[in-house]
mmCIF file of C-alpha atoms in Angstrom:
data_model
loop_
_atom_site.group_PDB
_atom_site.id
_atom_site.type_symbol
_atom_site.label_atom_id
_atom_site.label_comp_id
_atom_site.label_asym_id
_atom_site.label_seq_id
_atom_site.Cartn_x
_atom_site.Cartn_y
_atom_site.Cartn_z
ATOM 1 C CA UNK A 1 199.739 145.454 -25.363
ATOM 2 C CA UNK A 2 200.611 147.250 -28.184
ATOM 3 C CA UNK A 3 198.608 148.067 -31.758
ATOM 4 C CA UNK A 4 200.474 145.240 -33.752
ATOM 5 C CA UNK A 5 199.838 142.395 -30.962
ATOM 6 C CA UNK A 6 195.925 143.500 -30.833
ATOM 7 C CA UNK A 7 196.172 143.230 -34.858
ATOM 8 C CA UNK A 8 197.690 140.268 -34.904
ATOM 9 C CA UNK A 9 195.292 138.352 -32.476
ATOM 10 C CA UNK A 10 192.489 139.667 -34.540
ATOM 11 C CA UNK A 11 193.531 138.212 -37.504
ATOM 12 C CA UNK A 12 194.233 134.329 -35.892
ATOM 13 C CA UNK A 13 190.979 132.182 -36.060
ATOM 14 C CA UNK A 14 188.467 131.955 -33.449
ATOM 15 C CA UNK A 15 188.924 128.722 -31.509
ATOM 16 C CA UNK A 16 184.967 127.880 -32.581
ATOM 17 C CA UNK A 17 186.494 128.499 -36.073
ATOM 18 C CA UNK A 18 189.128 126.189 -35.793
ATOM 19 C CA UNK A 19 186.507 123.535 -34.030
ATOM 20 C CA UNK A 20 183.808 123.925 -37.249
ATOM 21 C CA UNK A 21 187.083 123.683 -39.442
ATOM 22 C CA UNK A 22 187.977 120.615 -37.786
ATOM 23 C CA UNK A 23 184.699 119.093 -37.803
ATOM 24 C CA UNK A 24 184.672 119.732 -41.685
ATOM 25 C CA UNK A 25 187.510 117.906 -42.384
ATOM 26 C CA UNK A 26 186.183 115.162 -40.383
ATOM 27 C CA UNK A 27 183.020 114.907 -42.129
ATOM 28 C CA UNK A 28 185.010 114.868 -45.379
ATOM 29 C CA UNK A 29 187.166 111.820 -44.155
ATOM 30 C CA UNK A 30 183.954 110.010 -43.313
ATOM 31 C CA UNK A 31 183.136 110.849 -46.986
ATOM 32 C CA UNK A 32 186.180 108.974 -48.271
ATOM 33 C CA UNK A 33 185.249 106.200 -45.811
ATOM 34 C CA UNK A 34 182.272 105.282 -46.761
ATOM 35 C CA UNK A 35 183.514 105.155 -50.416
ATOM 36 C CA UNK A 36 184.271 101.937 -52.436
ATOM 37 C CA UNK A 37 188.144 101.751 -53.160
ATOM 38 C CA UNK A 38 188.254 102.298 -56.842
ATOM 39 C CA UNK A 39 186.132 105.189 -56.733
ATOM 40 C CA UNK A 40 188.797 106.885 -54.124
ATOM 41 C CA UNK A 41 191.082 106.297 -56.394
ATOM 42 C CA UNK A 42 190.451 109.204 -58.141
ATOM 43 C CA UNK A 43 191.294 111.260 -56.084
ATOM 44 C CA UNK A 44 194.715 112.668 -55.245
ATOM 45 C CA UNK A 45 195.022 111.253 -51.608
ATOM 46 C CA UNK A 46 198.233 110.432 -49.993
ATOM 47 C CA UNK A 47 199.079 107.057 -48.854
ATOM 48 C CA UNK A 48 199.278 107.910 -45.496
ATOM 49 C CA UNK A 49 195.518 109.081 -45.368
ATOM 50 C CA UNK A 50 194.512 106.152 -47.426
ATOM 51 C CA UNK A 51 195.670 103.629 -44.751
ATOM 52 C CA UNK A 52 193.855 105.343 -42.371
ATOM 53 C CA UNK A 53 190.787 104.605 -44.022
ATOM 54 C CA UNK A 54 191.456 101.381 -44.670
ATOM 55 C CA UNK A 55 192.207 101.022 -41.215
ATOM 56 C CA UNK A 56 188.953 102.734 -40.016
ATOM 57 C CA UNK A 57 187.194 99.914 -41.118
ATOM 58 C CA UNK A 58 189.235 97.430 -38.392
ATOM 59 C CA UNK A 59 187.995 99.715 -35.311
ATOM 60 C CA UNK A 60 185.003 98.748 -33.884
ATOM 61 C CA UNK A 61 184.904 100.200 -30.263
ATOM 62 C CA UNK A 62 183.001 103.673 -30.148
ATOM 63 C CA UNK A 63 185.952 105.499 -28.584
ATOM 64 C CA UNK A 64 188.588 104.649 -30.234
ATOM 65 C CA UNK A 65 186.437 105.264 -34.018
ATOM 66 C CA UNK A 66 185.692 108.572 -32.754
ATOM 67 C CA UNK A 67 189.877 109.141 -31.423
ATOM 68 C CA UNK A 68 191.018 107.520 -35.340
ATOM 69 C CA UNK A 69 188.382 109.936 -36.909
ATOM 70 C CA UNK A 70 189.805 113.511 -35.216
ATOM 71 C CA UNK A 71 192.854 111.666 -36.883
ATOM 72 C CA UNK A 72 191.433 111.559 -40.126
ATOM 73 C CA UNK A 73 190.644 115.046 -39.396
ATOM 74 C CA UNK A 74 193.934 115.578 -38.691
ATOM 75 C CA UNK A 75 195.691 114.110 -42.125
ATOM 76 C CA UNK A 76 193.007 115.730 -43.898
ATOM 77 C CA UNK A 77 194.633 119.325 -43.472
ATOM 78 C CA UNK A 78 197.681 117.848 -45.589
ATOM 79 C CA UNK A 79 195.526 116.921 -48.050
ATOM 80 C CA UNK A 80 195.112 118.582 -51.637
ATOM 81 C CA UNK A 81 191.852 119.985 -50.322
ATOM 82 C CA UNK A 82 191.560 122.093 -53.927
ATOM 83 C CA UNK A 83 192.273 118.831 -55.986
ATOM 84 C CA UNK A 84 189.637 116.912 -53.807
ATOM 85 C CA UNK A 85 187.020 119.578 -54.115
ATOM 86 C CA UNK A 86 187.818 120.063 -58.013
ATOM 87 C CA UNK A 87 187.048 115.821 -58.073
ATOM 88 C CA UNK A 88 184.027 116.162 -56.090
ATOM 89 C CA UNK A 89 182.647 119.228 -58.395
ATOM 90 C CA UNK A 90 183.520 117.311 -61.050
ATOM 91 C CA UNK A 91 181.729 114.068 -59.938
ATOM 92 C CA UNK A 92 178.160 116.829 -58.888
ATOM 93 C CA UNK A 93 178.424 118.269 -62.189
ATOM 94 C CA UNK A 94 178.309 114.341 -64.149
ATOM 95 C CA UNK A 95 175.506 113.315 -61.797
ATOM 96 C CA UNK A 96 173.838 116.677 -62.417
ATOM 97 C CA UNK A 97 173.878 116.003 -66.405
ATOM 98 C CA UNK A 98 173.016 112.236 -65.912
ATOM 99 C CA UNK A 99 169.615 113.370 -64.308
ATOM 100 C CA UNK A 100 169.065 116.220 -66.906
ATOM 101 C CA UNK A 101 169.538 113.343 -69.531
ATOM 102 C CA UNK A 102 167.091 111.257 -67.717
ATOM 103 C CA UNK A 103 164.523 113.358 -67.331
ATOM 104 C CA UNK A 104 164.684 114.376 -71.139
ATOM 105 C CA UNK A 105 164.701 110.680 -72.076
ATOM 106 C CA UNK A 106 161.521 110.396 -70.057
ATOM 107 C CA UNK A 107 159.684 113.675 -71.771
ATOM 108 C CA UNK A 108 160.786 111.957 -75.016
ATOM 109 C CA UNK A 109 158.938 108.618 -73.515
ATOM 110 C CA UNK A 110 155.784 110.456 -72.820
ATOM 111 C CA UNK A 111 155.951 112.514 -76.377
ATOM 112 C CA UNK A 112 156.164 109.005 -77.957
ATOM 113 C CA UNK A 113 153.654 107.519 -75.995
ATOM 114 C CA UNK A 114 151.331 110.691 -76.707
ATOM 115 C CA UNK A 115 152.206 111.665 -80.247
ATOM 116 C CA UNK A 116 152.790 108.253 -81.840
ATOM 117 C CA UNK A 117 154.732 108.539 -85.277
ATOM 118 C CA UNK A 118 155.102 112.193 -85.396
ATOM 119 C CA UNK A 119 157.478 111.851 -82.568
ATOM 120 C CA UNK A 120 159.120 108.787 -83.270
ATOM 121 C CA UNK A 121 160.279 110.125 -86.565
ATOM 122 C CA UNK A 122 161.848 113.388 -84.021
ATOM 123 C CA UNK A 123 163.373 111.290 -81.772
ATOM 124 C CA UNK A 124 164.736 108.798 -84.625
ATOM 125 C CA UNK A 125 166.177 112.062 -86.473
ATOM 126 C CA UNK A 126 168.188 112.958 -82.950
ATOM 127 C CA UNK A 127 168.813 108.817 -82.313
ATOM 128 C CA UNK A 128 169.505 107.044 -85.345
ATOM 129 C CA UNK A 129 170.811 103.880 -84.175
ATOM 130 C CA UNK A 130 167.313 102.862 -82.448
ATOM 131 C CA UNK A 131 165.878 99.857 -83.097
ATOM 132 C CA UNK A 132 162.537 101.330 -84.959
ATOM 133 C CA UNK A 133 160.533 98.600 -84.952
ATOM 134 C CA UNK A 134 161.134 97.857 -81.415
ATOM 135 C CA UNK A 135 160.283 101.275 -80.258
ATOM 136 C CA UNK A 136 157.127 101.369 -82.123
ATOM 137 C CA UNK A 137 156.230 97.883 -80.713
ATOM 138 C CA UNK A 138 156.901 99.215 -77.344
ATOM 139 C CA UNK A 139 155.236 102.753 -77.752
ATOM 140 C CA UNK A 140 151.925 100.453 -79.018
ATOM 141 C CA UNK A 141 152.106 98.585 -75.957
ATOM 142 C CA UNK A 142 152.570 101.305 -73.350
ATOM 143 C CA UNK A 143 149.651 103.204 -74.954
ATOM 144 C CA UNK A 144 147.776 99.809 -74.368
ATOM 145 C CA UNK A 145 148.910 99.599 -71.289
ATOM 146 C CA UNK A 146 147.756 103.529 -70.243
ATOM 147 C CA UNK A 147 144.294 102.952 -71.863
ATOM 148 C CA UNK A 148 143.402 99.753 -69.625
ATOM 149 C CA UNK A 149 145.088 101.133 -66.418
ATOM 150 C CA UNK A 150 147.704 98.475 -66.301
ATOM 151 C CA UNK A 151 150.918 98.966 -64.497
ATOM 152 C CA UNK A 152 153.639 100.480 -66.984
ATOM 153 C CA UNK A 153 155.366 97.679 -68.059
ATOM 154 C CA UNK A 154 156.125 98.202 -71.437
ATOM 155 C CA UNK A 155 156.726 101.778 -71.024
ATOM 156 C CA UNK A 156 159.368 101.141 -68.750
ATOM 157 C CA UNK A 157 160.796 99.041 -71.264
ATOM 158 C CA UNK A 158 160.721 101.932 -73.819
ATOM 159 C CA UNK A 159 162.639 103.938 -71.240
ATOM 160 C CA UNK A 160 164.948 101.271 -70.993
ATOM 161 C CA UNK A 161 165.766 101.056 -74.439
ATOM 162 C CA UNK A 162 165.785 104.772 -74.964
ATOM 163 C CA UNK A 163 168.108 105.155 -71.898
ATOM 164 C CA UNK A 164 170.425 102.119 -73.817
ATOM 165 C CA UNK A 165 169.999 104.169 -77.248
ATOM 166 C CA UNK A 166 171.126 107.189 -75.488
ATOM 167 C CA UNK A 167 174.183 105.545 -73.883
ATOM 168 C CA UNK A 168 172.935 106.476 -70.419
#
């Protein structure tokens, strides 16, 4: 065997990397399986791949799900693996900003609840479109609510119409 043939089989994939490989693709099919339709829709699958998810659905027998998913596997190396990824980053990073929006809607919730009109004057200044007079109702009732160790009814309703104020 000569240098170039020795190079050459050190460059090729280890058959355990081709297995893990393999195994990633599959768990990414079962991904897009256990999606609803219109939310796979946005991403740039063939139609080939998107019968056989369809049709993963019909297979019931333990053998044969486990055969059609190495399949999956399979069409899944044909797939735009860079557009799918790009999708999925893009559908982390939304999810990522919905929860940093949450959890400053609920710091605002507390502040109110604390502060009382000092803060519902800052929070009006960064929402204008909130109902005032409902928020103060339900700041006044959540404060209640705290002070006689009920459960937080009303300040769950505050979050709920901060959270529709916000648009979240």
């Amino acid at each position: 065997m000569n240098q170039d043939d020795r190079s050459t089989i050190d460059e090729r994939p280890s058959k355990s990397q081709l297995k893990r490989e393999m195994h990633e693709l599959q768990e990414l099919g079962e991904r897009f399986i256990a999606m609803k339709p219109a939310e796979r829709e946005r991403f740039p699958l063939s139609d080939e791949f998107k019968r056989a998810i369809e049709e993963t659905d019909r297979i019931r027998a333990r053998e044969a799900r486990r055969r059609h998913m190495q399949y999956v596997g399979k069409l899944m190396r044909k797939e735009d693996l860079e557009g799918i990824q790009a999708i999925f980053d893009e559908i982390e990073q939304t999810q990522v900003n919905r929860e940093h929006a949450f959890v400053r809607l609920e710091r605002w919730r507390d502040r109110l609840v604390e502060e009382g009109d000092e803060a519902v004057e800052a929070f009006l200044v960064e929402y204008p479109d909130t109902d005032r007079q409902a928020l103060r109702q339900l700041i006044r009732n959540a404060r209640k609510e705290r002070e006689q160790n009920k459960p937080p009814t009303n300040a769950k309703r505050l979050f709920k119409l901060m959270r529709d104020t916000a648009g979240l």
